[in-house]
mmCIF file of C-alpha atoms and ligand atoms in Angstrom:
data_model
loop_
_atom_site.group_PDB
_atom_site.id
_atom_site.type_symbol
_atom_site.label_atom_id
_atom_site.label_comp_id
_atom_site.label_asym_id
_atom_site.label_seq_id
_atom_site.Cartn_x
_atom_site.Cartn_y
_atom_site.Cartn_z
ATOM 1 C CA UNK A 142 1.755 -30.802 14.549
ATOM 2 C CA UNK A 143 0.804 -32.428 11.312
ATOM 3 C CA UNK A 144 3.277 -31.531 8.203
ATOM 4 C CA UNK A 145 1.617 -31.147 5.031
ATOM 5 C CA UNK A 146 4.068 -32.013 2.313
ATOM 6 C CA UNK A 147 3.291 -29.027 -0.102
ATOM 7 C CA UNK A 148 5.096 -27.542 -3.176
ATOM 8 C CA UNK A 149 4.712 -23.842 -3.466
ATOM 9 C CA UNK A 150 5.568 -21.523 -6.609
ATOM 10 C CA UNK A 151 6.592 -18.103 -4.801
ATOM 11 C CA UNK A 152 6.782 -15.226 -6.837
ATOM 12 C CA UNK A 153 8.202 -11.627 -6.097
ATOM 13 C CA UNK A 154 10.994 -13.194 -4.070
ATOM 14 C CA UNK A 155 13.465 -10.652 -2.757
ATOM 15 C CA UNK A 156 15.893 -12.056 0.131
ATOM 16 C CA UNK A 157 13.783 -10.505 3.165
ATOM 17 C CA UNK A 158 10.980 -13.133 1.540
ATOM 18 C CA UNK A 159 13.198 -15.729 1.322
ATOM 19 C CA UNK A 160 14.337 -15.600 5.160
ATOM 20 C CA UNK A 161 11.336 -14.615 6.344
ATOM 21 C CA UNK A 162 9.453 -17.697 5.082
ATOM 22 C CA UNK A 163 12.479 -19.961 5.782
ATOM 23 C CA UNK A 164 12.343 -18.900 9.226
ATOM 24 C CA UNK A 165 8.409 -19.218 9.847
ATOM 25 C CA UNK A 166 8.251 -22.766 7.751
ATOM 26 C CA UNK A 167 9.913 -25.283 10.083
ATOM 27 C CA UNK A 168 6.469 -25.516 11.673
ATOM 28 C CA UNK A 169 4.854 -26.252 8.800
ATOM 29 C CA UNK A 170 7.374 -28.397 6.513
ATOM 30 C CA UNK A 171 6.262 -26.612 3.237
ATOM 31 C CA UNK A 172 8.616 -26.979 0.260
ATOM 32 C CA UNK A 173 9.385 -23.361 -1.375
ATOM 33 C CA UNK A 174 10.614 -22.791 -5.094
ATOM 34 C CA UNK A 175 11.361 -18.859 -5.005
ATOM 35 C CA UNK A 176 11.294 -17.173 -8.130
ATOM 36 C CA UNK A 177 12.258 -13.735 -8.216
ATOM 37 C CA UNK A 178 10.248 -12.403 -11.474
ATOM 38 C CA UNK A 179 6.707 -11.327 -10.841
ATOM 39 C CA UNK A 180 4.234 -13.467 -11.408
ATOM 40 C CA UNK A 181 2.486 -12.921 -14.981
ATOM 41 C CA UNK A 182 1.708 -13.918 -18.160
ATOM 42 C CA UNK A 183 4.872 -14.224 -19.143
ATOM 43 C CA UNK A 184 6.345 -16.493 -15.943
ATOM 44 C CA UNK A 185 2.985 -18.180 -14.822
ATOM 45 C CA UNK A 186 4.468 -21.358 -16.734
ATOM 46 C CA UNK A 187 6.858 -21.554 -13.442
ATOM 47 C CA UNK A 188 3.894 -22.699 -11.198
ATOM 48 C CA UNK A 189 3.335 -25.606 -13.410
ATOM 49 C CA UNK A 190 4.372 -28.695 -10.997
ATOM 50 C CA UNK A 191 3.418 -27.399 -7.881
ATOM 51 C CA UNK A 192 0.382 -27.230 -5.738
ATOM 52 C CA UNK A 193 0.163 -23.728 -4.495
ATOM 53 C CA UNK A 194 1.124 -20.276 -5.427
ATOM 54 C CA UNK A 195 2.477 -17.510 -3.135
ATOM 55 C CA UNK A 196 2.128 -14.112 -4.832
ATOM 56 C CA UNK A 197 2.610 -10.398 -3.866
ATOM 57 C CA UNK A 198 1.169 -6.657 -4.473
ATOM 58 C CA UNK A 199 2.233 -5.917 -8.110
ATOM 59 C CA UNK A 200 1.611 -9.831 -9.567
ATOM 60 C CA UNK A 201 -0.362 -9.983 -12.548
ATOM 61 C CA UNK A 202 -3.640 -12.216 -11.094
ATOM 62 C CA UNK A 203 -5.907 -11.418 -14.045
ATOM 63 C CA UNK A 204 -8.028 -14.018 -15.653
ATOM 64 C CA UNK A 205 -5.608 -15.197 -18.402
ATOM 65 C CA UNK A 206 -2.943 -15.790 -15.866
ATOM 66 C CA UNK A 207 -5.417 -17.536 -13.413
ATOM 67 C CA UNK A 208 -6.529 -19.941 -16.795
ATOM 68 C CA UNK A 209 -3.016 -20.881 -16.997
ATOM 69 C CA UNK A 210 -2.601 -21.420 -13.178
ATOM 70 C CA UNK A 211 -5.961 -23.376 -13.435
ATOM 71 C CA UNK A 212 -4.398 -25.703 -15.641
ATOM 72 C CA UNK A 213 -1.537 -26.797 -14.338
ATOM 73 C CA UNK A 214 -3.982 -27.775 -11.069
ATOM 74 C CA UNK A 215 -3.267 -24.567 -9.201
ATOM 75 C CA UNK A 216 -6.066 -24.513 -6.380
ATOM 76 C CA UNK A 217 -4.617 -22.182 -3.858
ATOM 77 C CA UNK A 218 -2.742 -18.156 -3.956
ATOM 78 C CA UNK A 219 -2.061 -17.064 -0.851
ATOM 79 C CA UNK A 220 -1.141 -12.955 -1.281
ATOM 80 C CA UNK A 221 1.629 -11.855 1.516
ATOM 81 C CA UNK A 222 -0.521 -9.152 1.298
ATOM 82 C CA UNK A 223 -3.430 -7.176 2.621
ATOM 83 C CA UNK A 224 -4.604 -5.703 -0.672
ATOM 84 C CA UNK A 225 -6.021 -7.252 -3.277
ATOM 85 C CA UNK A 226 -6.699 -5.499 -6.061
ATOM 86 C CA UNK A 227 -4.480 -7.449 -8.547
ATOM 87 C CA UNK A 228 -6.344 -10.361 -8.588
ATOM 88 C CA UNK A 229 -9.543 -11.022 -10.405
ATOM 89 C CA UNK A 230 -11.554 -12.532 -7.603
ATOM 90 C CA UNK A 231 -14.447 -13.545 -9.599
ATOM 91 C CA UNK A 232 -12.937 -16.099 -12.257
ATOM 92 C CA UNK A 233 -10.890 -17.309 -9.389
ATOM 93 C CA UNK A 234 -13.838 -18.639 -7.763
ATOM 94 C CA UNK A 235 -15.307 -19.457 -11.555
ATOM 95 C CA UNK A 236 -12.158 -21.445 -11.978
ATOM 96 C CA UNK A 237 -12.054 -22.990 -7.702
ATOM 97 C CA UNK A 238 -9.242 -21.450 -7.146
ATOM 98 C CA UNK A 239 -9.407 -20.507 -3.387
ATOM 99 C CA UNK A 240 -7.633 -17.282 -2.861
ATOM 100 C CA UNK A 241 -6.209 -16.025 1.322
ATOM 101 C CA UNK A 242 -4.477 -13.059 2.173
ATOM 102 C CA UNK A 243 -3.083 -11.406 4.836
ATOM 103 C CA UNK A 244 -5.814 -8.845 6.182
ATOM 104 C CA UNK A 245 -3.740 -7.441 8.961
ATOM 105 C CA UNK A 246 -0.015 -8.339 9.719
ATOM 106 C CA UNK A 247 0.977 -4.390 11.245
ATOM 107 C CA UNK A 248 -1.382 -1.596 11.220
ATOM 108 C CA UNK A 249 0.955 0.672 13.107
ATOM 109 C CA UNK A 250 4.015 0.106 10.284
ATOM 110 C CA UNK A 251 2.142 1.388 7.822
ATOM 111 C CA UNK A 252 0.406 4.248 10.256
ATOM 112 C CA UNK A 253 3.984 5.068 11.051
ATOM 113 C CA UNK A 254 5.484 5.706 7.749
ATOM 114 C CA UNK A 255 2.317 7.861 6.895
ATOM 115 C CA UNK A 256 3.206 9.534 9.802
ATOM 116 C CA UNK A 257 7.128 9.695 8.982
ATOM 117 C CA UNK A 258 6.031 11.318 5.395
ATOM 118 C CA UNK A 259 3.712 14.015 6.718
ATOM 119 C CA UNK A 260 6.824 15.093 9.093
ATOM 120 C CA UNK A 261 9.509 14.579 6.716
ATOM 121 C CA UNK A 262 7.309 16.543 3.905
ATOM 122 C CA UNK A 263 6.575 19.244 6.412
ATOM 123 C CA UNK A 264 10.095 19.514 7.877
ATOM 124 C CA UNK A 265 11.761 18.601 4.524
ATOM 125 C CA UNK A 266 13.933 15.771 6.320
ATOM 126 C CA UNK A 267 14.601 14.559 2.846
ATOM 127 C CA UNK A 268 16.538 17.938 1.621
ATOM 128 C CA UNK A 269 18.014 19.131 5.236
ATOM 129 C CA UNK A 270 20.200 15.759 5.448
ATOM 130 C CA UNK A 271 21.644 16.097 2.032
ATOM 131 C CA UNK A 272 22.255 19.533 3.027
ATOM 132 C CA UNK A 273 23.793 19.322 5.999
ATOM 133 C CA UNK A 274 26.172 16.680 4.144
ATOM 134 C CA UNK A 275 27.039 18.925 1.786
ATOM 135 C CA UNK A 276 28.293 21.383 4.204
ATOM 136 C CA UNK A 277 24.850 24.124 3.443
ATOM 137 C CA UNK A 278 23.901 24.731 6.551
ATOM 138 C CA UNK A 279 21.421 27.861 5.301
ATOM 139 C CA UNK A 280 17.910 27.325 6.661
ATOM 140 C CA UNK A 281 15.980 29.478 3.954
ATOM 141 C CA UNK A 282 13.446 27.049 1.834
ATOM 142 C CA UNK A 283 13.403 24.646 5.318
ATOM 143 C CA UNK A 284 10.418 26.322 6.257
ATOM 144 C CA UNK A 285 7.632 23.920 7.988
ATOM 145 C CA UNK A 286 4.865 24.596 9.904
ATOM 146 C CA UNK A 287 3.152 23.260 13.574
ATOM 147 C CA UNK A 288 1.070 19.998 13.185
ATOM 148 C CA UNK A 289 -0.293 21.393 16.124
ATOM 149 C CA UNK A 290 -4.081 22.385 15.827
ATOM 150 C CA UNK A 291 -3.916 21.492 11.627
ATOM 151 C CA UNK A 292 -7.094 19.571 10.694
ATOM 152 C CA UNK A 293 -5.996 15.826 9.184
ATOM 153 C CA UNK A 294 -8.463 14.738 7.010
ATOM 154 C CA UNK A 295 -8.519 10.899 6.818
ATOM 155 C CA UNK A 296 -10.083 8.526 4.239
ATOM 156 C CA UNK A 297 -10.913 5.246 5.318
ATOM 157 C CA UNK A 298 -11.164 4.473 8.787
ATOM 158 C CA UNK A 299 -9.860 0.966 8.816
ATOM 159 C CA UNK A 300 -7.028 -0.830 11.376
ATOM 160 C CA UNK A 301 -4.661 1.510 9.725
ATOM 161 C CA UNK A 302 -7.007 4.844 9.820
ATOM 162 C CA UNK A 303 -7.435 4.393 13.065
ATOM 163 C CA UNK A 304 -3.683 3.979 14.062
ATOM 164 C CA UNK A 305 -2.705 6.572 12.323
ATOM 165 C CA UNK A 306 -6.105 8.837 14.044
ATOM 166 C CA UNK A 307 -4.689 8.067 17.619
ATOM 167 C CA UNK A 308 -0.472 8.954 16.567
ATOM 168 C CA UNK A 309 -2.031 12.354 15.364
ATOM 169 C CA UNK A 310 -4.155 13.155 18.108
ATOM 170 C CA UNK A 311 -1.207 13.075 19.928
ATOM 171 C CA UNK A 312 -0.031 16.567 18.075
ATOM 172 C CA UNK A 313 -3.337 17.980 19.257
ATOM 173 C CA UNK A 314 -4.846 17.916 15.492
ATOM 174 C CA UNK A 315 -8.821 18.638 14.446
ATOM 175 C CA UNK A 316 -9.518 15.065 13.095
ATOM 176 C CA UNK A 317 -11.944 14.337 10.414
ATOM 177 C CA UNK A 318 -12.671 11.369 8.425
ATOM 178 C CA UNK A 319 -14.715 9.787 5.414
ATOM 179 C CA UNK A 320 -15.466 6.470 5.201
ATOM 180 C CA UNK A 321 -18.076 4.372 3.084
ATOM 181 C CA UNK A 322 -18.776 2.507 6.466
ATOM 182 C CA UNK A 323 -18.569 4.669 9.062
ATOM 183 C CA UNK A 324 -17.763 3.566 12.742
ATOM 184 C CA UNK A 325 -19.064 5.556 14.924
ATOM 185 C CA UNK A 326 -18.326 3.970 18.143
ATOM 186 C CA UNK A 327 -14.704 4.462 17.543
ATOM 187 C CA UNK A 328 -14.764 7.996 16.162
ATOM 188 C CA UNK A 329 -16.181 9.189 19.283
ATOM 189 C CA UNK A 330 -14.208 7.754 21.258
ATOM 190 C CA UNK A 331 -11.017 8.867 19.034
ATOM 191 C CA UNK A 332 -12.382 12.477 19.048
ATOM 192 C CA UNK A 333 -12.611 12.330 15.078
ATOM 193 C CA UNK A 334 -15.203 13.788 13.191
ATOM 194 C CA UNK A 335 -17.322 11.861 10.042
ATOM 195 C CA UNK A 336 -18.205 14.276 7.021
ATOM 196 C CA UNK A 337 -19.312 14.221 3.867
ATOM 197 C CA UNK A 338 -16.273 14.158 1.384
ATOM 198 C CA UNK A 339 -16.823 17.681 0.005
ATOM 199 C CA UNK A 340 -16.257 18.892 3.520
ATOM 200 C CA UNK A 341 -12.753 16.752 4.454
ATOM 201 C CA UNK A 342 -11.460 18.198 0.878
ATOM 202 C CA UNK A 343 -12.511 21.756 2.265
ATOM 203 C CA UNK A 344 -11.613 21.606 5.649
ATOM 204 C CA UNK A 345 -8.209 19.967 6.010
ATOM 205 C CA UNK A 346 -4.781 20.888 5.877
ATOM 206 C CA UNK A 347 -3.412 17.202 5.165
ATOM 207 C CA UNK A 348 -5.299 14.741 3.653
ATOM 208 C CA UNK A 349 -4.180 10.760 3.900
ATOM 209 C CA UNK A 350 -5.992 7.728 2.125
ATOM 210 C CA UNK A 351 -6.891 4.478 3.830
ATOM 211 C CA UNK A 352 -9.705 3.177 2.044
ATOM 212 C CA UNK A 353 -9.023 0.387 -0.154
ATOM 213 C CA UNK A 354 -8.702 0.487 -3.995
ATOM 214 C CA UNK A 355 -12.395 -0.166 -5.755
ATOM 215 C CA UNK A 356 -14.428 0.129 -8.295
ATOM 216 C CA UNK A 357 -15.150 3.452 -6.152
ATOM 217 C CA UNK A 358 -12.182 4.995 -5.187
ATOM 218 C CA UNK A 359 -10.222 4.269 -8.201
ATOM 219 C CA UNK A 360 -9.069 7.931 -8.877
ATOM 220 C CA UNK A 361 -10.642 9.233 -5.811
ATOM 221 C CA UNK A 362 -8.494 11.990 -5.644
ATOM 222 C CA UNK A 363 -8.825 13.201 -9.373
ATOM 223 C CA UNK A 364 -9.124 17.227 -10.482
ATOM 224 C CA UNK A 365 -12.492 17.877 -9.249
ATOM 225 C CA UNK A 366 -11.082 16.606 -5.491
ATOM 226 C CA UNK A 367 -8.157 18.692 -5.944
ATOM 227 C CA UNK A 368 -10.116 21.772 -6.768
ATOM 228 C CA UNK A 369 -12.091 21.745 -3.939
ATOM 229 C CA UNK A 370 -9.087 21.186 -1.126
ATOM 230 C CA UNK A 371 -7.691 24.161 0.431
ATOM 231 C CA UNK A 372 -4.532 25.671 -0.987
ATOM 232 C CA UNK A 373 -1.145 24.218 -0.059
ATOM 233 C CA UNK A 374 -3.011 21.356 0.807
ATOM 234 C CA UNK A 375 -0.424 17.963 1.783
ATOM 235 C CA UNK A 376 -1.847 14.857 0.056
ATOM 236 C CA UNK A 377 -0.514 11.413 1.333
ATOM 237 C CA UNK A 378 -0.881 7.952 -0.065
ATOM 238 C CA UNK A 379 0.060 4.998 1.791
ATOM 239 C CA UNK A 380 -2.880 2.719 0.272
ATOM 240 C CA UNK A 381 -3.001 2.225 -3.357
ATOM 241 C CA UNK A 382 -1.669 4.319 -6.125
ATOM 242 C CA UNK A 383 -4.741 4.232 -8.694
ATOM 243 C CA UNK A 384 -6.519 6.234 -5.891
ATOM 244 C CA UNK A 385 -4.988 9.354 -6.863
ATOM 245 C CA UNK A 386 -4.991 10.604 -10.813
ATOM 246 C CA UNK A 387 -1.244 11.207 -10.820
ATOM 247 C CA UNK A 388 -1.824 13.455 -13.995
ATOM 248 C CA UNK A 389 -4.289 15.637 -11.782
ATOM 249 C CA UNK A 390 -2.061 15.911 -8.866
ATOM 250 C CA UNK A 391 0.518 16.607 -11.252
ATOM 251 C CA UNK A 392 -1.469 19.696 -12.235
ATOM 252 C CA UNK A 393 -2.524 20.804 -9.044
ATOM 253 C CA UNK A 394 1.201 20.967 -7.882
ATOM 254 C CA UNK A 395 2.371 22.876 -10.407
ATOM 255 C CA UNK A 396 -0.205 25.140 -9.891
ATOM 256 C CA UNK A 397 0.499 25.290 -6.446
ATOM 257 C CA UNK A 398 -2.454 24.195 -4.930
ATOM 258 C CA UNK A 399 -0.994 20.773 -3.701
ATOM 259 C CA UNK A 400 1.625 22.085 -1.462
ATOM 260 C CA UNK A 401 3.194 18.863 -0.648
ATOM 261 C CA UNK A 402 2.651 14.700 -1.920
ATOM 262 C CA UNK A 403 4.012 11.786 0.078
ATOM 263 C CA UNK A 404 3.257 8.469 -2.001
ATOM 264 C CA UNK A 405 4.290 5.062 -0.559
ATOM 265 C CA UNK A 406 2.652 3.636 -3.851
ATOM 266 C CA UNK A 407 1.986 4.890 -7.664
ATOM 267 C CA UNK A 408 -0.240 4.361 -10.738
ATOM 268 C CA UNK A 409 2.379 2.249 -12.524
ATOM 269 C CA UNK A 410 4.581 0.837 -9.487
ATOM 270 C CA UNK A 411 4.398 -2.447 -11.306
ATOM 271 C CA UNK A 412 7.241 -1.618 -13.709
ATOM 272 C CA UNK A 413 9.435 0.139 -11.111
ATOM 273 C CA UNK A 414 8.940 -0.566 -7.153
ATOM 274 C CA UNK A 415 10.904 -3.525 -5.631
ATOM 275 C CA UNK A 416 13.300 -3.596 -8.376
ATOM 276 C CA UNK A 417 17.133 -1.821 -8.332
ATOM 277 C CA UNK A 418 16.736 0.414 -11.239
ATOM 278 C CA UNK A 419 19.270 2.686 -10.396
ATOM 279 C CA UNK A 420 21.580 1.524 -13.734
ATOM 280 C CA UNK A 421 18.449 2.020 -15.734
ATOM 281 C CA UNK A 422 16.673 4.745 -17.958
ATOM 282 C CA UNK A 423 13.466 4.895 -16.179
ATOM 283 C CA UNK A 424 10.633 5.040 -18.693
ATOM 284 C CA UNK A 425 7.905 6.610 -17.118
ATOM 285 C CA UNK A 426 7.880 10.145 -17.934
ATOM 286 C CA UNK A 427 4.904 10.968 -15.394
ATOM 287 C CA UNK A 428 6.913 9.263 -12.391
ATOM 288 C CA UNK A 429 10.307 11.344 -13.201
ATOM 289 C CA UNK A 430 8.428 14.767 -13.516
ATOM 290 C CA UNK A 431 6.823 13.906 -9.884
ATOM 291 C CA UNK A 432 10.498 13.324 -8.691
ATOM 292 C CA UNK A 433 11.499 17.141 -10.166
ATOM 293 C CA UNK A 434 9.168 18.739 -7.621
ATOM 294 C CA UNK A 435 10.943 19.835 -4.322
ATOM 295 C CA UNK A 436 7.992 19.028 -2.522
ATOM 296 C CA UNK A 437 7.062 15.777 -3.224
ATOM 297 C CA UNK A 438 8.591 12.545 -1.095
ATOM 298 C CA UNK A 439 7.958 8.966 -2.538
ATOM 299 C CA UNK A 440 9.250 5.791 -0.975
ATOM 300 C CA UNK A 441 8.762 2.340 -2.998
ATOM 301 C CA UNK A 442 5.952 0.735 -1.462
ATOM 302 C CA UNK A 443 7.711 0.077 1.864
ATOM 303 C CA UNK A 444 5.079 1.558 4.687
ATOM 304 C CA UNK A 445 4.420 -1.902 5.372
ATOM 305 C CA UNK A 446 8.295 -3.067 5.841
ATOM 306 C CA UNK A 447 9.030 -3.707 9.681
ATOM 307 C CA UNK A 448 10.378 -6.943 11.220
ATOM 308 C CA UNK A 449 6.930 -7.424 12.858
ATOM 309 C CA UNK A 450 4.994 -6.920 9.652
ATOM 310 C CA UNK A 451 7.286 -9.167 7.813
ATOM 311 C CA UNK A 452 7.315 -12.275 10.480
ATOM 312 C CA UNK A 453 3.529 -11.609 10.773
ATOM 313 C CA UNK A 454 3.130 -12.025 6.685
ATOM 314 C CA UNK A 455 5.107 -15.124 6.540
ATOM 315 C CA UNK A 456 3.390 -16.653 9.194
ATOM 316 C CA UNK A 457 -0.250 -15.729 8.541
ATOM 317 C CA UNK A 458 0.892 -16.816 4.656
ATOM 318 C CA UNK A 459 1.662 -20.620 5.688
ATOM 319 C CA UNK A 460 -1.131 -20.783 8.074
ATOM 320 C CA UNK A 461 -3.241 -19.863 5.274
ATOM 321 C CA UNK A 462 -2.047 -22.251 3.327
ATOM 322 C CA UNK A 463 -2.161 -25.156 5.773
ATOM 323 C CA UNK A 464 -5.781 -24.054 6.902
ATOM 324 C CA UNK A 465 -6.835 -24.144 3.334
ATOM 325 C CA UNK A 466 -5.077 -27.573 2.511
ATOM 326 C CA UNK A 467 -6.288 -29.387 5.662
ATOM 327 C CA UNK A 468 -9.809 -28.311 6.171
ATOM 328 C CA UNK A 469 -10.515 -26.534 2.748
ATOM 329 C CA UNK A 470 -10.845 -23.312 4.343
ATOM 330 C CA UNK A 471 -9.573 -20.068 5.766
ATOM 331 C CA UNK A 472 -10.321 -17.206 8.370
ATOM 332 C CA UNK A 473 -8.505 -15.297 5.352
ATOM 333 C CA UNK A 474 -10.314 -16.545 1.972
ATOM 334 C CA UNK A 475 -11.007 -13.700 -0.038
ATOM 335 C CA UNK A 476 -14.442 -12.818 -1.703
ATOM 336 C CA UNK A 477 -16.468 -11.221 -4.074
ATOM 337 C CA UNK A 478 -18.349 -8.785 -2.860
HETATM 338 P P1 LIG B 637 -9.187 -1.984 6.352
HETATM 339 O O1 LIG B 637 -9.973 -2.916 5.510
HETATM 340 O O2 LIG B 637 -9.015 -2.274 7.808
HETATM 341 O O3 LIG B 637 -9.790 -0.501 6.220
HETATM 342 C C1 LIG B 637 -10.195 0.047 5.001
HETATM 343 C C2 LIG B 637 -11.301 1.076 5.326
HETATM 344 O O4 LIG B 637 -11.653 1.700 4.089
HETATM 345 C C3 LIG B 637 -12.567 0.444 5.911
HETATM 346 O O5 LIG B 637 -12.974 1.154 7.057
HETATM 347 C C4 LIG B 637 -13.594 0.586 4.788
HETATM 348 O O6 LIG B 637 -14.913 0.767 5.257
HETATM 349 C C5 LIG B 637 -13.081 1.837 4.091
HETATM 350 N N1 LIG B 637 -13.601 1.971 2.745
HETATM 351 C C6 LIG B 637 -13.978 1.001 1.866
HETATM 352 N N2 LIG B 637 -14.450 1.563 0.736
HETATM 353 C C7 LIG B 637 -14.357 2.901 0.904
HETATM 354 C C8 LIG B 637 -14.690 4.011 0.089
HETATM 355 N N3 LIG B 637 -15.211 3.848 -1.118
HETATM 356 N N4 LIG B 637 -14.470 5.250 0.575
HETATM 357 C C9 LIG B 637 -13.948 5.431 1.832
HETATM 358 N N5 LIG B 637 -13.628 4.413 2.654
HETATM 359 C C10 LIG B 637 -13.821 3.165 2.188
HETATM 360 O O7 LIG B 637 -7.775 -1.863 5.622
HETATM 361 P P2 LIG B 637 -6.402 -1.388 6.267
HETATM 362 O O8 LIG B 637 -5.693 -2.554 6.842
HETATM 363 O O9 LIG B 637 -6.629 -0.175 7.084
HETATM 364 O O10 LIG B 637 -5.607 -0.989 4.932
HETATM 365 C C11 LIG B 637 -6.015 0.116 4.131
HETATM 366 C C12 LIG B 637 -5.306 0.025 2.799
HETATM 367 O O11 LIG B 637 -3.913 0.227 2.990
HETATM 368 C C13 LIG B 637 -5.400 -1.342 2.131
HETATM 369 O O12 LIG B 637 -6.556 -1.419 1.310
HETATM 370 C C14 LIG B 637 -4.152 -1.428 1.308
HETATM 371 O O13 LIG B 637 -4.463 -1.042 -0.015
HETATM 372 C C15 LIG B 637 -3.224 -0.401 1.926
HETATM 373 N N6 LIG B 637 -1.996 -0.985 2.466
HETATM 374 C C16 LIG B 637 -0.802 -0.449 2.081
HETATM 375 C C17 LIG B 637 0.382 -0.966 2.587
HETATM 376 C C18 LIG B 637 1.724 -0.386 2.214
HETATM 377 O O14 LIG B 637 2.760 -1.007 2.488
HETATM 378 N N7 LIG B 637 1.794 0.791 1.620
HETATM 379 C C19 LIG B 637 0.336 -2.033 3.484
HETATM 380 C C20 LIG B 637 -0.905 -2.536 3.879
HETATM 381 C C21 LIG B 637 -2.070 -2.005 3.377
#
């Protein structure tokens, strides 16, 4: 195999980055200069004097930062990521700045987890272990209730809607879904039903979001949505935070018509997730109330954290980034539109 001698800025380094690249780069002979700040305004002066930039979920890509990437001759950001959303596509490509992801690496991880929250949530996993520890054995305020015939309402109907569709039809659940694009091949043959929005909010029991963050479905899940779900209704959020109006949802659990919230991601993870802020006063008033609330479970954007997702990432990344520097293009170029 040809080696491409390449210098790449990563940013958002945390050790499992580190060896996962390290292990997956022998076959490509890239040269790595891991920075463990996000990448932003502030630290975008760090890419200066390399070719490439390797970036994650919560990096600032916005059109200032891009300007300054532009400058120092930046023409490649691979994202070790699926989403998006950070990065402002368009002046990318008014600057040439070719931007790749990683569209799939491990539907099923992040199906899993969603999974793992709806059953911890229901179950209360979370308070029964710290229980038990303490020596409270009492079952009162453990109460859960059958998966078993619940309808799941699911939004989006992507590679990770569709895992996640096929783990719960396993409990014997009434599946419905929304999505902008429907498939209809595979809902019928994954027994789950398309409706209208209105009707998922109505109809189901749990309620999980797949679809990606957009001009769209920023806020998807705002008051209105909340007032028309049924009572006691479990909300889950494995995609994006901005999809749900944490101020809202906020509202509708205190007034007890969210029953239960499982959030892999938040509004403002940027200034908390990934980062050891246990010696810290966190500032974010709205994230500590949601932690007061019995019935809420949030993990730190880590639905997407298995071996298999992580290999897959660090692979697909360098691929990327030797398709892109040896034939000027990629499978996984992302575009506007
Ligand atoms: P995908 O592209 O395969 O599926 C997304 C689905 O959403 C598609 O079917 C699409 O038609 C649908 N959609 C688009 N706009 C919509 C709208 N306005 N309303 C309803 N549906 C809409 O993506 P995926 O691989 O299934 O991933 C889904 C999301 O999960 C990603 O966008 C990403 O934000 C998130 N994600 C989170 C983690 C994590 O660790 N928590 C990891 C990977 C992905």
């Amino acid at each position: 195999m040809t080696k491409v001698m390449m210098k790449i800025a990563v940013f958002s380094t945390k050790k499992w980055v580190r060896n996962a690249l390290d292990a997956a780069n022998p076959a490509f002979g890239f040269e790595f200069t891991y920075y463990e700040p996000r990448l932003g305004p502030d630290t975008a002066k760090l890419a200066a004097g390399h070719d490439t930039v390797c970036a994650f979920v919560n990096d600032d890509i916005s059109a200032p930062v891009l300007d300054e990437l532009a400058g120092y001759g930046i023409k490649l950001i691979a994202m070790r990521c699926a989403g998006f959303n950070n990065v402002d596509i368009k002046h990318a490509a008014e600057l040439g700045i070719t931007i790749v992801r990683v569209p799939a690496y491990s539907p099923y991880a992040v199906a899993e987890h969603t999974l793992g929250l709806i059953l911890a949530l229901n179950r209360r996993y979370h308070r029964a272990y710290t229980r038990v520890r303490d020596g409270n054995f009492a079952l009162d305020g453990l109460l859960g209730f059958d998966v078993h015939e619940k309808t799941v309402g699911i939004i989006g109907t992507g590679r990770i809607g569709q895992v996640l569709a096929s783990l719960l039809s396993g409990f014997g659940t009434r599946l419905l879904a929304y999505d902008k694009f429907q498939n209809n091949e595979w809902a019928e043959t994954a027994g789950v039903t398309y409706v209208p929005l209105d009707e998922l909010y109505r109809e189901s029991d749990i309620i999980s979001l797949h679809c990606p963050l957009t001009h769209d479905t920023y806020h998807l899940i705002n008051k209105y949505a909340i007032e028309t779900m049924k009572s006691g209704v479990m909300l889950i959020n494995t995609s994006r935070g901005p999809l749900i109006d944490t101020d809202a949802v906020i509202d509708g659990m205190k007034s007890h018509k969210v029953g239960y919230l499982g959030l892999d991601v938040y509004e403002e993870e940027s200034e908390l997730f990934f980062e050891d802020l246990s010696g810290e006063v966190i500032q974010d008033d709205t994230f500590v109330r949601l932690q007061t609330f019995p019935n809420v479970l949030i993990t730190a954007h880590q639905a997407f954290f298995t071996k298999e997702a992580v290999d897959n990432i660090a692979m697909t990344t360098l691929q990327n980034i030797r398709d892109v520097s040896e034939t000027g293009k990629s499978a996984n170029e992302v575009r506007e539109g």
